[in-house]
C-alpha cells in the first residue's frame, strides 16, 4: 500500500473553484468546479436512463454512484457509471418533456462542501468509501463574500460604557471627500451593549466588572437569538482581565462563538481593535462551520488555510479575519515563485477574476500592509499589499 498522501491545492472563488493535485505517484491532476459545489459537464446524448457525458477526468466504475444529477430542472440520482464515467445511469428514465429543448449540460453534486467534492473527484473516492491520505491547502473567499454580501451571523458587540456609538462615529473620515451625499456602511452588529467597567491606560482596574450585570446581558442576547459575540473593551491591550472574564462567562453560558479584541490585536486604539473584533465575530460562525464540515467530511485529512499574508495556518490557529485576502495572496505567492524559477526578482502580478482584478508589486521582497479595508470595514490583519480594481 502506498503511504504517500495526495497533495491537493484548492482556491475557491466567487464563481469557480480551481483544483490541482499530485497523486501518490507524483502525477499532476487538474480540475475546475463551480464554487456552489457542482461539477458541470457537457451532455453528449440522452437515452432513457443513460446519459453520455464528457468528464474532465476519467473515474472508476461506480465512482459516481449516489451522486445527484440535475438536467435542466429535473433532479435524478446516479445508480451507476461506466466507460470511465462517460456514461451515467439514472435511477429513473427521463421523459420526452424532461428533455425538450437543447439539453447541453448536466450538473453533478453530492451536497458536500466544494473542496470535499473536488477531493472526492480527484482521488476517485466513492460516496460510501473512505478518503485516502490527503494534505489539503485551501484558499477561499467564503469570508470575503459573506462580508461583502452582508451574510454574516447575528452578532452582538460588547463595549465599555460610554462608547456605544463608537463604530457609528468611526474616525469621521469621509470616504469621498467631494461627495455631497455620504452613505456610511451599515453596522454589522444586531445589538450593541455597554458594559459598566473601566480599566485605565496603566492597566489598573478603575471600575470592576459586575457578574450580575453580565448574566443580565447574557439573558438579553439569548432572547435576541444572538449567535456570535464580539467583546472589545477600553485598554484591554494592557490588561485583558475583564475581556477574559466576560468571554469565560459567555462560553460557560453556551455561546460557541466569542471573539476577544486582545486576542485578535494588541492595537492601543479602541476603534480599529473593536472594528476588527466585530468583523471576526460576524464571520466566525460562517467560516468555522465551513471548515468544520470540510474536516469532518474529509476524515483524517490534513487541512491548512491560506492567510491574507500569504502563509498557511492550521485550523487551530486560524481566525476568520486572517482569510479575507487569502485568494489574492495565494496568487501573489505563486507568481513570485514562478518568477524566481524563471530568473526574475522584480515583477508586477496581475490576477484577473470574474469579479475583480488584483495587482501587486514584488521587488526582491514581499510588501505587507497591516490594515486593510474590505466591504467598508477596516480590519487589523497582516496582508500582502494588493490593489484590487
CSV table of C-alpha atoms in Angstrom, one decimal:
chain,number,residue,atom,x,y,z
A,1,UNK,CA,0.0,0.0,0.0
A,2,UNK,CA,1.3,3.4,-1.0
A,3,UNK,CA,1.7,5.5,2.2
A,4,UNK,CA,2.4,8.8,0.3
A,5,UNK,CA,-0.5,11.3,0.6
A,6,UNK,CA,-2.4,13.0,-2.1
A,7,UNK,CA,-1.4,16.7,-2.1
A,8,UNK,CA,-4.3,18.9,-3.1
A,9,UNK,CA,-4.4,22.7,-3.5
A,10,UNK,CA,-7.8,24.4,-3.8
A,11,UNK,CA,-8.7,28.0,-4.5
A,12,UNK,CA,-12.4,28.8,-4.1
A,13,UNK,CA,-13.5,32.0,-5.7
A,14,UNK,CA,-16.9,33.6,-6.0
A,15,UNK,CA,-17.8,31.6,-9.1
A,16,UNK,CA,-15.3,28.9,-9.8
A,17,UNK,CA,-13.1,26.6,-7.6
A,18,UNK,CA,-9.7,25.7,-9.1
A,19,UNK,CA,-8.1,22.5,-8.0
A,20,UNK,CA,-4.7,21.0,-8.7
A,21,UNK,CA,-3.3,17.8,-7.1
A,22,UNK,CA,-0.3,15.5,-7.1
A,23,UNK,CA,-1.1,11.8,-6.8
A,24,UNK,CA,1.0,9.5,-4.5
A,25,UNK,CA,2.9,8.5,-7.7
A,26,UNK,CA,3.6,12.2,-8.4
A,27,UNK,CA,1.3,12.6,-11.3
A,28,UNK,CA,-0.4,16.1,-11.7
A,29,UNK,CA,-4.2,16.3,-11.9
A,30,UNK,CA,-6.2,19.5,-12.5
A,31,UNK,CA,-9.9,20.3,-12.4
A,32,UNK,CA,-12.3,23.2,-12.1
A,33,UNK,CA,-15.7,23.0,-10.5
A,34,UNK,CA,-18.4,25.6,-9.6
A,35,UNK,CA,-18.0,27.1,-6.1
A,36,UNK,CA,-21.6,26.2,-5.4
A,37,UNK,CA,-20.4,22.6,-5.0
A,38,UNK,CA,-21.4,21.5,-8.5
A,39,UNK,CA,-19.4,19.8,-11.4
A,40,UNK,CA,-21.0,20.9,-14.7
A,41,UNK,CA,-20.2,18.7,-17.6
A,42,UNK,CA,-21.3,18.6,-21.3
A,43,UNK,CA,-24.1,16.2,-22.3
A,44,UNK,CA,-23.3,14.2,-25.5
A,45,UNK,CA,-26.5,12.1,-25.7
A,46,UNK,CA,-29.6,11.1,-23.7
A,47,UNK,CA,-31.4,7.7,-23.9
A,48,UNK,CA,-34.0,6.9,-21.2
A,49,UNK,CA,-31.9,6.4,-18.1
A,50,UNK,CA,-28.5,6.6,-19.8
A,51,UNK,CA,-26.7,9.9,-20.3
A,52,UNK,CA,-23.4,10.2,-22.1
A,53,UNK,CA,-21.3,13.0,-20.7
A,54,UNK,CA,-17.8,14.3,-21.0
A,55,UNK,CA,-16.0,14.4,-17.7
A,56,UNK,CA,-12.8,16.4,-17.2
A,57,UNK,CA,-11.1,13.2,-15.9
A,58,UNK,CA,-11.7,9.5,-16.1
A,59,UNK,CA,-13.2,7.8,-13.0
A,60,UNK,CA,-13.5,4.2,-11.9
A,61,UNK,CA,-16.6,2.1,-12.2
A,62,UNK,CA,-19.5,3.2,-10.0
A,63,UNK,CA,-17.4,6.1,-8.5
A,64,UNK,CA,-20.3,8.4,-9.2
A,65,UNK,CA,-23.0,6.1,-7.7
A,66,UNK,CA,-25.1,8.1,-5.2
A,67,UNK,CA,-24.3,11.5,-6.8
A,68,UNK,CA,-27.3,13.7,-7.6
A,69,UNK,CA,-27.7,14.9,-11.2
A,70,UNK,CA,-29.5,17.9,-12.4
A,71,UNK,CA,-30.6,18.0,-16.1
A,72,UNK,CA,-32.4,21.2,-16.9
A,73,UNK,CA,-34.9,21.5,-14.0
A,74,UNK,CA,-35.0,17.7,-13.4
A,75,UNK,CA,-33.3,16.0,-10.4
A,76,UNK,CA,-32.2,12.4,-10.5
A,77,UNK,CA,-29.8,10.1,-8.6
A,78,UNK,CA,-27.0,8.2,-10.3
A,79,UNK,CA,-27.2,4.5,-9.7
A,80,UNK,CA,-24.1,3.5,-11.8
A,81,UNK,CA,-21.5,4.8,-14.1
A,82,UNK,CA,-19.3,3.1,-16.7
A,83,UNK,CA,-16.8,3.6,-19.5
A,84,UNK,CA,-14.6,5.7,-17.3
A,85,UNK,CA,-17.5,7.9,-16.2
A,86,UNK,CA,-18.5,8.8,-19.7
A,87,UNK,CA,-22.0,7.2,-19.2
A,88,UNK,CA,-24.1,7.6,-16.1
A,89,UNK,CA,-27.2,5.6,-15.3
A,90,UNK,CA,-30.1,7.4,-13.6
A,91,UNK,CA,-32.5,5.9,-11.1
A,92,UNK,CA,-35.5,6.9,-13.3
A,93,UNK,CA,-35.8,7.5,-17.0
A,94,UNK,CA,-36.2,11.0,-18.4
A,95,UNK,CA,-39.5,11.7,-20.2
A,96,UNK,CA,-39.8,13.5,-23.5
A,97,UNK,CA,-40.9,16.6,-21.6
A,98,UNK,CA,-37.8,16.5,-19.4
A,99,UNK,CA,-35.5,16.6,-22.4
A,100,UNK,CA,-37.4,19.0,-24.6
A,101,UNK,CA,-35.2,21.8,-25.8
A,102,UNK,CA,-31.5,21.9,-26.1
A,103,UNK,CA,-30.1,20.0,-23.1
A,104,UNK,CA,-26.3,20.7,-23.2
A,105,UNK,CA,-25.1,20.3,-19.6
A,106,UNK,CA,-25.5,18.1,-16.6
A,107,UNK,CA,-24.7,19.1,-13.0
A,108,UNK,CA,-23.2,16.6,-10.6
A,109,UNK,CA,-23.2,17.2,-6.9
A,110,UNK,CA,-23.1,15.4,-3.6
A,111,UNK,CA,-24.3,18.1,-1.1
A,112,UNK,CA,-20.8,18.4,0.3
A,113,UNK,CA,-18.6,21.5,0.6
A,114,UNK,CA,-16.9,22.2,-2.7
A,115,UNK,CA,-13.3,21.3,-1.5
A,116,UNK,CA,-14.7,17.9,-0.4
A,117,UNK,CA,-16.4,17.3,-3.8
A,118,UNK,CA,-13.2,18.3,-5.6
A,119,UNK,CA,-11.1,16.0,-3.4
A,120,UNK,CA,-13.6,13.2,-4.0
A,121,UNK,CA,-13.4,13.5,-7.8
A,122,UNK,CA,-9.6,14.0,-7.9
A,123,UNK,CA,-9.0,10.9,-5.7
A,124,UNK,CA,-11.9,8.9,-7.3
A,125,UNK,CA,-13.3,8.2,-3.8
A,126,UNK,CA,-16.9,6.9,-4.0
A,127,UNK,CA,-19.5,8.2,-1.6
A,128,UNK,CA,-19.5,5.1,0.5
A,129,UNK,CA,-15.7,4.8,0.7
A,130,UNK,CA,-13.1,6.5,3.0
A,131,UNK,CA,-10.7,9.1,1.6
A,132,UNK,CA,-7.0,8.2,1.2
A,133,UNK,CA,-4.3,10.2,2.9
A,134,UNK,CA,-4.7,13.8,1.9
A,135,UNK,CA,-2.8,17.0,2.6
A,136,UNK,CA,-5.0,19.9,1.5
A,137,UNK,CA,-4.1,23.6,1.2
A,138,UNK,CA,-7.1,25.8,1.0
A,139,UNK,CA,-7.7,29.4,-0.2
A,140,UNK,CA,-11.2,30.7,0.0
A,141,UNK,CA,-13.3,33.8,-0.5
A,142,UNK,CA,-16.0,32.4,1.7
A,143,UNK,CA,-15.4,35.1,4.4
A,144,UNK,CA,-14.9,37.9,1.9
A,145,UNK,CA,-18.1,37.2,0.1
A,146,UNK,CA,-20.1,36.9,3.3
A,147,UNK,CA,-18.8,40.3,4.4
A,148,UNK,CA,-19.4,42.0,1.1
A,149,UNK,CA,-22.9,40.5,0.8
A,150,UNK,CA,-23.7,41.1,4.5
A,151,UNK,CA,-24.5,37.4,5.1
A,152,UNK,CA,-22.7,37.0,8.4
A,153,UNK,CA,-24.1,35.8,11.8
A,154,UNK,CA,-26.4,37.7,14.2
A,155,UNK,CA,-23.7,39.4,16.2
A,156,UNK,CA,-23.6,41.5,19.4
A,157,UNK,CA,-20.9,44.0,20.2
A,158,UNK,CA,-20.0,44.4,23.9
A,159,UNK,CA,-18.0,47.6,24.6
A,160,UNK,CA,-17.1,49.8,27.6
A,161,UNK,CA,-19.9,52.0,28.9
A,162,UNK,CA,-19.8,55.4,27.2
A,163,UNK,CA,-18.6,54.1,23.8
A,164,UNK,CA,-21.8,52.6,22.5
A,165,UNK,CA,-21.7,54.7,19.3
A,166,UNK,CA,-18.0,54.4,18.7
A,167,UNK,CA,-18.3,52.3,15.5
A,168,UNK,CA,-21.1,54.5,14.1
A,169,UNK,CA,-19.0,57.7,14.7
A,170,UNK,CA,-15.8,56.0,13.4
A,171,UNK,CA,-12.9,58.3,12.7
A,172,UNK,CA,-15.1,60.8,10.9
A,173,UNK,CA,-13.1,60.5,7.6
A,174,UNK,CA,-15.3,60.9,4.6
A,175,UNK,CA,-14.9,58.1,2.0
A,176,UNK,CA,-15.4,60.5,-0.8
A,177,UNK,CA,-14.2,64.0,0.0
A,178,UNK,CA,-16.2,65.9,-2.6
A,179,UNK,CA,-19.4,63.9,-2.5
A,180,UNK,CA,-22.5,65.7,-1.1
A,181,UNK,CA,-24.3,62.5,-0.3
A,182,UNK,CA,-22.3,60.2,2.0
A,183,UNK,CA,-23.6,56.7,2.6
A,184,UNK,CA,-21.9,55.1,5.6
A,185,UNK,CA,-21.6,51.3,5.6
A,186,UNK,CA,-24.4,49.6,7.6
A,187,UNK,CA,-23.4,48.3,11.1
A,188,UNK,CA,-22.6,44.6,11.2
A,189,UNK,CA,-24.0,44.1,14.7
A,190,UNK,CA,-27.6,43.4,15.6
A,191,UNK,CA,-27.1,44.7,19.1
A,192,UNK,CA,-24.5,46.8,20.9
A,193,UNK,CA,-24.3,46.5,24.7
A,194,UNK,CA,-22.4,48.8,27.0
A,195,UNK,CA,-20.5,47.1,29.8
A,196,UNK,CA,-20.2,49.0,33.0
A,197,UNK,CA,-16.4,48.5,33.6
A,198,UNK,CA,-13.3,50.6,33.2
A,199,UNK,CA,-9.6,49.8,33.0
A,200,UNK,CA,-7.1,52.6,32.9
A,201,UNK,CA,-4.3,53.0,30.4
A,202,UNK,CA,-1.9,52.0,33.2
A,203,UNK,CA,-3.7,48.6,33.4
A,204,UNK,CA,-5.2,49.4,36.8
A,205,UNK,CA,-8.9,48.5,37.3
A,206,UNK,CA,-10.9,51.7,37.9
A,207,UNK,CA,-14.3,50.0,37.9
A,208,UNK,CA,-14.7,46.3,38.4
A,209,UNK,CA,-16.9,44.0,36.3
A,210,UNK,CA,-20.2,43.0,37.9
A,211,UNK,CA,-21.1,39.4,37.3
A,212,UNK,CA,-24.7,40.1,38.0
A,213,UNK,CA,-24.8,42.6,35.1
A,214,UNK,CA,-23.0,40.1,32.9
A,215,UNK,CA,-25.7,37.5,33.5
A,216,UNK,CA,-28.4,40.0,32.6
A,217,UNK,CA,-26.5,40.8,29.3
A,218,UNK,CA,-26.3,37.0,28.5
A,219,UNK,CA,-30.1,36.6,29.1
A,220,UNK,CA,-30.8,39.7,26.9
A,221,UNK,CA,-28.7,38.4,24.0
A,222,UNK,CA,-30.2,34.9,24.2
A,223,UNK,CA,-33.7,36.5,23.8
A,224,UNK,CA,-32.5,38.3,20.7
A,225,UNK,CA,-31.1,35.0,19.3
A,226,UNK,CA,-27.5,36.3,19.0
A,227,UNK,CA,-25.2,33.7,17.6
A,228,UNK,CA,-21.8,35.4,17.9
A,229,UNK,CA,-20.3,37.9,20.4
A,230,UNK,CA,-17.6,40.5,19.9
A,231,UNK,CA,-16.0,41.8,23.1
A,232,UNK,CA,-13.9,45.0,22.8
A,233,UNK,CA,-13.1,46.9,26.0
A,234,UNK,CA,-11.1,50.0,26.6
A,235,UNK,CA,-7.4,49.5,27.4
A,236,UNK,CA,-7.7,45.7,27.2
A,237,UNK,CA,-4.5,45.7,25.3
A,238,UNK,CA,-2.7,46.4,28.5
A,239,UNK,CA,-4.9,44.4,30.9
A,240,UNK,CA,-7.3,41.9,29.4
A,241,UNK,CA,-8.8,40.8,32.7
A,242,UNK,CA,-12.4,42.0,32.1
A,243,UNK,CA,-12.4,40.7,28.5
A,244,UNK,CA,-11.3,37.3,29.7
A,245,UNK,CA,-13.9,37.2,32.4
A,246,UNK,CA,-16.7,38.2,30.0
A,247,UNK,CA,-15.5,35.7,27.5
A,248,UNK,CA,-15.4,32.9,30.0
A,249,UNK,CA,-19.0,33.7,31.2
A,250,UNK,CA,-20.4,33.6,27.6
A,251,UNK,CA,-18.6,30.3,26.8
A,252,UNK,CA,-19.9,28.8,30.1
A,253,UNK,CA,-23.4,30.0,29.1
A,254,UNK,CA,-23.2,28.0,25.8
A,255,UNK,CA,-22.1,30.7,23.3
A,256,UNK,CA,-19.8,28.9,20.9
A,257,UNK,CA,-18.5,32.0,19.0
A,258,UNK,CA,-16.9,34.6,21.2
A,259,UNK,CA,-14.2,37.0,19.8
A,260,UNK,CA,-12.0,38.9,22.3
A,261,UNK,CA,-10.2,42.0,21.0
A,262,UNK,CA,-7.0,41.5,23.0
A,263,UNK,CA,-6.6,38.0,21.4
A,264,UNK,CA,-7.0,39.4,17.9
A,265,UNK,CA,-4.9,42.5,18.1
A,266,UNK,CA,-2.6,44.3,20.6
A,267,UNK,CA,-3.5,47.7,19.0
A,268,UNK,CA,-3.7,50.5,21.5
A,269,UNK,CA,-6.6,52.3,19.7
A,270,UNK,CA,-10.0,51.0,20.6
A,271,UNK,CA,-11.7,51.9,17.3
A,272,UNK,CA,-9.7,49.6,14.9
A,273,UNK,CA,-9.5,46.9,17.6
A,274,UNK,CA,-13.3,47.0,18.0
A,275,UNK,CA,-13.9,47.0,14.2
A,276,UNK,CA,-11.6,44.0,13.8
A,277,UNK,CA,-13.2,42.1,16.6
A,278,UNK,CA,-16.7,42.7,15.2
A,279,UNK,CA,-15.7,41.5,11.7
A,280,UNK,CA,-14.1,38.4,13.2
A,281,UNK,CA,-17.2,37.7,15.3
A,282,UNK,CA,-19.5,38.4,12.3
A,283,UNK,CA,-17.8,35.8,10.2
A,284,UNK,CA,-16.8,33.3,12.8
A,285,UNK,CA,-19.9,31.0,12.7
A,286,UNK,CA,-19.9,31.0,8.9
A,287,UNK,CA,-16.2,30.2,8.4
A,288,UNK,CA,-15.9,27.8,11.3
A,289,UNK,CA,-18.9,25.8,10.2
A,290,UNK,CA,-17.5,25.7,6.7
A,291,UNK,CA,-14.1,24.4,7.9
A,292,UNK,CA,-15.6,22.0,10.4
A,293,UNK,CA,-17.7,20.4,7.7
A,294,UNK,CA,-14.6,20.1,5.4
A,295,UNK,CA,-12.6,18.5,8.2
A,296,UNK,CA,-15.5,16.1,9.2
A,297,UNK,CA,-16.2,15.1,5.6
A,298,UNK,CA,-12.5,14.5,4.7
A,299,UNK,CA,-11.9,12.3,7.7
A,300,UNK,CA,-8.2,12.2,8.7
A,301,UNK,CA,-7.0,14.7,6.0
A,302,UNK,CA,-4.6,17.4,7.0
A,303,UNK,CA,-6.1,20.8,6.1
A,304,UNK,CA,-4.3,24.2,6.2
A,305,UNK,CA,-5.8,27.5,5.2
A,306,UNK,CA,-4.1,30.3,3.2
A,307,UNK,CA,-3.9,33.6,5.1
A,308,UNK,CA,-4.1,37.1,3.7
A,309,UNK,CA,-0.3,37.4,4.5
A,310,UNK,CA,0.5,34.5,2.1
A,311,UNK,CA,1.2,31.9,4.7
A,312,UNK,CA,-0.5,28.7,5.7
A,313,UNK,CA,-2.3,28.3,9.0
A,314,UNK,CA,-3.5,25.2,10.9
A,315,UNK,CA,-7.2,25.2,11.6
A,316,UNK,CA,-6.5,25.5,15.4
A,317,UNK,CA,-4.7,28.9,14.9
A,318,UNK,CA,-6.9,30.3,12.2
A,319,UNK,CA,-9.1,33.4,12.7
A,320,UNK,CA,-11.7,34.4,10.1
A,321,UNK,CA,-10.2,38.0,9.9
A,322,UNK,CA,-7.0,36.5,8.5
A,323,UNK,CA,-8.6,35.0,5.4
A,324,UNK,CA,-10.3,37.9,3.7
A,325,UNK,CA,-7.5,38.3,1.1
A,326,UNK,CA,-6.3,34.7,1.1
A,327,UNK,CA,-7.2,34.0,-2.6
A,328,UNK,CA,-5.3,37.1,-4.0
A,329,UNK,CA,-2.4,36.4,-1.5
A,330,UNK,CA,-2.0,32.9,-2.9
A,331,UNK,CA,-1.9,34.3,-6.4
A,332,UNK,CA,0.9,36.7,-5.5
A,333,UNK,CA,3.0,34.0,-3.7
A,334,UNK,CA,2.6,31.6,-6.7
A,335,UNK,CA,3.6,34.3,-9.2
A,336,UNK,CA,6.7,35.2,-7.1
A,337,UNK,CA,7.8,31.6,-7.0
A,338,UNK,CA,7.3,31.1,-10.8
A,339,UNK,CA,9.2,34.4,-11.4
A,340,UNK,CA,12.1,33.1,-9.2
A,341,UNK,CA,12.3,29.9,-11.1
A,342,UNK,CA,12.5,31.9,-14.3
A,343,UNK,CA,15.2,34.2,-13.0
A,344,UNK,CA,13.1,37.3,-12.2
A,345,UNK,CA,13.2,39.2,-8.9
A,346,UNK,CA,11.1,42.2,-9.9
A,347,UNK,CA,7.6,41.7,-11.2
A,348,UNK,CA,4.1,43.1,-11.3
A,349,UNK,CA,1.5,40.4,-10.6
A,350,UNK,CA,-1.9,40.6,-12.4
A,351,UNK,CA,-4.7,38.2,-11.2
A,352,UNK,CA,-7.9,38.7,-13.2
A,353,UNK,CA,-11.1,37.0,-11.9
A,354,UNK,CA,-14.7,37.2,-13.0
A,355,UNK,CA,-15.5,40.0,-10.4
A,356,UNK,CA,-12.3,41.8,-9.7
A,357,UNK,CA,-8.6,42.1,-10.7
A,358,UNK,CA,-5.8,42.0,-8.1
A,359,UNK,CA,-2.5,43.7,-8.8
A,360,UNK,CA,0.7,43.6,-6.7
A,361,UNK,CA,4.3,44.6,-6.9
A,362,UNK,CA,7.3,42.5,-6.0
A,363,UNK,CA,10.9,43.8,-5.9
A,364,UNK,CA,13.1,41.3,-4.2
A,365,UNK,CA,10.7,41.1,-1.2
A,366,UNK,CA,7.0,40.8,-0.5
A,367,UNK,CA,5.3,44.1,0.6
A,368,UNK,CA,2.9,43.9,3.5
A,369,UNK,CA,0.2,46.1,5.0
A,370,UNK,CA,-1.1,45.7,8.5
A,371,UNK,CA,-4.5,47.3,7.9
A,372,UNK,CA,-7.0,46.6,5.1
A,373,UNK,CA,-10.5,47.7,4.2
A,374,UNK,CA,-13.0,45.1,2.9
A,375,UNK,CA,-16.6,45.9,2.3
A,376,UNK,CA,-16.2,49.3,4.1
A,377,UNK,CA,-14.8,47.6,7.2
A,378,UNK,CA,-11.3,48.4,8.5
A,379,UNK,CA,-9.5,45.3,9.7
A,380,UNK,CA,-6.2,44.9,11.6
A,381,UNK,CA,-4.6,41.9,9.9
A,382,UNK,CA,-1.2,41.4,8.2
A,383,UNK,CA,-1.8,41.0,4.5
A,384,UNK,CA,0.2,41.3,1.3
A,385,UNK,CA,-0.1,44.7,-0.3
A,386,UNK,CA,-2.6,44.1,-3.1
A,387,UNK,CA,-4.6,46.7,-5.1
A,388,UNK,CA,-8.0,45.5,-6.2
A,389,UNK,CA,-9.9,47.0,-9.1
